[in-house]
Each structure stands twice: as structure tokens, then as C-alpha cells.
């Protein structure tokens, strides 16, 4: 921070950005695991009571959560390294 006289070199800044990306991705993935787990519990515990439409909704919900999880896991989507 120039106001405090602290200067980060490019490598340090990129390390900070990488940690930030990891933290945000991790924080996004935790609720997605919860959504996927709850959907699985509904399918396992209440499958006999669910209509085909409800089962379809659960499958779509789990598929969407899996796609979001893959995005959060595989891509540093918030910030890119400084070159």
C-alpha cells in the first residue's frame, strides 16, 4: 500500500491473488456441496414419495451445482496474475 510505504513485488502480489482466488473458490464450493448432498438425501430417503417432476428438479439442481463446483474448482475466475 503506497500510503503506508509497503511495496509488494509482482511475485508477492500474484501470490496474494492466488490465495484470494483459492479462498473465494473454497467458500463458493462449500454451499454447493451442501446443495448436492441435500438433493442426494432427498433422492435416497424420499424417492418413493417424489413425483417424476420433483425427481427431475433434483437432478437439474444437482447438475447445476456440479457445473458451478467445477467452475469454482478449475478456474481462477476472479483475478488473473499480473505479468
Tab-separated table of C-alpha atoms in Angstrom:
chain	number	residue	atom	x	y	z
A	1	UNK	CA	0.000	0.000	0.000
A	2	UNK	CA	1.687	3.237	-1.114
A	3	UNK	CA	0.118	5.124	1.784
A	4	UNK	CA	1.934	3.029	4.359
A	5	UNK	CA	5.153	2.693	2.447
A	6	UNK	CA	4.653	-1.044	1.919
A	7	UNK	CA	5.511	-2.201	-1.581
A	8	UNK	CA	4.739	-5.667	-2.915
A	9	UNK	CA	6.673	-7.015	-5.836
A	10	UNK	CA	4.876	-8.729	-8.684
A	11	UNK	CA	5.533	-12.210	-7.294
A	12	UNK	CA	4.156	-11.339	-3.869
A	13	UNK	CA	1.116	-9.714	-5.416
A	14	UNK	CA	0.465	-12.774	-7.589
A	15	UNK	CA	0.788	-14.999	-4.514
A	16	UNK	CA	-1.804	-12.856	-2.728
A	17	UNK	CA	-4.128	-13.026	-5.747
A	18	UNK	CA	-3.762	-16.801	-5.878
A	19	UNK	CA	-4.642	-17.122	-2.189
A	20	UNK	CA	-7.627	-14.830	-2.692
A	21	UNK	CA	-8.868	-16.942	-5.618
A	22	UNK	CA	-8.452	-20.130	-3.607
A	23	UNK	CA	-10.356	-18.699	-0.636
A	24	UNK	CA	-13.247	-17.431	-2.724
A	25	UNK	CA	-13.473	-20.667	-4.721
A	26	UNK	CA	-13.437	-22.695	-1.496
A	27	UNK	CA	-16.124	-20.506	0.049
A	28	UNK	CA	-18.305	-20.887	-3.049
A	29	UNK	CA	-17.861	-24.638	-3.205
A	30	UNK	CA	-18.970	-25.347	0.379
A	31	UNK	CA	-22.638	-24.386	-0.170
A	32	UNK	CA	-22.636	-26.253	-3.487
A	33	UNK	CA	-21.602	-29.435	-1.691
A	34	UNK	CA	-24.485	-28.827	0.719
A	35	UNK	CA	-26.973	-28.442	-2.131
A	36	UNK	CA	-25.698	-31.605	-3.793
A	37	UNK	CA	-25.826	-33.528	-0.521
A	38	UNK	CA	-29.355	-32.431	0.283
A	39	UNK	CA	-30.502	-33.409	-3.191
A	40	UNK	CA	-28.929	-36.819	-2.744
A	41	UNK	CA	-30.618	-37.218	0.652
A	42	UNK	CA	-33.998	-36.356	-0.863
A	43	UNK	CA	-33.487	-38.918	-3.621
A	44	UNK	CA	-32.372	-41.623	-1.205
A	45	UNK	CA	-34.849	-41.026	1.612
A	46	UNK	CA	-37.963	-39.859	-0.251
A	47	UNK	CA	-37.622	-41.308	-3.734
A	48	UNK	CA	-40.762	-43.370	-3.292
A	49	UNK	CA	-42.757	-40.212	-2.423
A	50	UNK	CA	-41.379	-37.881	-5.091
A	51	UNK	CA	-43.142	-37.295	-8.373
A	52	UNK	CA	-41.185	-37.674	-11.608
A	53	UNK	CA	-41.210	-33.878	-11.900
A	54	UNK	CA	-39.720	-33.482	-8.412
A	55	UNK	CA	-37.038	-36.057	-9.240
A	56	UNK	CA	-36.251	-34.150	-12.424
A	57	UNK	CA	-35.909	-30.903	-10.456
A	58	UNK	CA	-33.478	-32.551	-8.050
A	59	UNK	CA	-31.396	-33.893	-10.944
A	60	UNK	CA	-31.281	-30.440	-12.553
A	61	UNK	CA	-30.379	-28.840	-9.213
A	62	UNK	CA	-27.551	-31.309	-8.662
A	63	UNK	CA	-26.318	-30.931	-12.234
A	64	UNK	CA	-26.230	-27.148	-11.928
A	65	UNK	CA	-24.431	-27.357	-8.590
A	66	UNK	CA	-21.867	-29.731	-10.120
A	67	UNK	CA	-21.232	-27.315	-13.010
A	68	UNK	CA	-20.755	-24.399	-10.638
A	69	UNK	CA	-18.466	-26.503	-8.467
A	70	UNK	CA	-16.321	-27.383	-11.484
A	71	UNK	CA	-16.058	-23.718	-12.457
A	72	UNK	CA	-15.060	-22.675	-8.959
A	73	UNK	CA	-12.556	-25.520	-8.690
A	74	UNK	CA	-10.876	-25.344	-12.067
A	75	UNK	CA	-10.687	-21.685	-12.981
A	76	UNK	CA	-9.104	-18.687	-11.304
A	77	UNK	CA	-12.103	-16.679	-12.394
A	78	UNK	CA	-11.861	-13.597	-10.205
A	79	UNK	CA	-8.398	-12.232	-10.768
A	80	UNK	CA	-5.591	-13.063	-13.122
A	81	UNK	CA	-1.882	-12.912	-12.348
A	82	UNK	CA	-0.070	-9.714	-13.145
A	83	UNK	CA	2.543	-10.132	-15.840
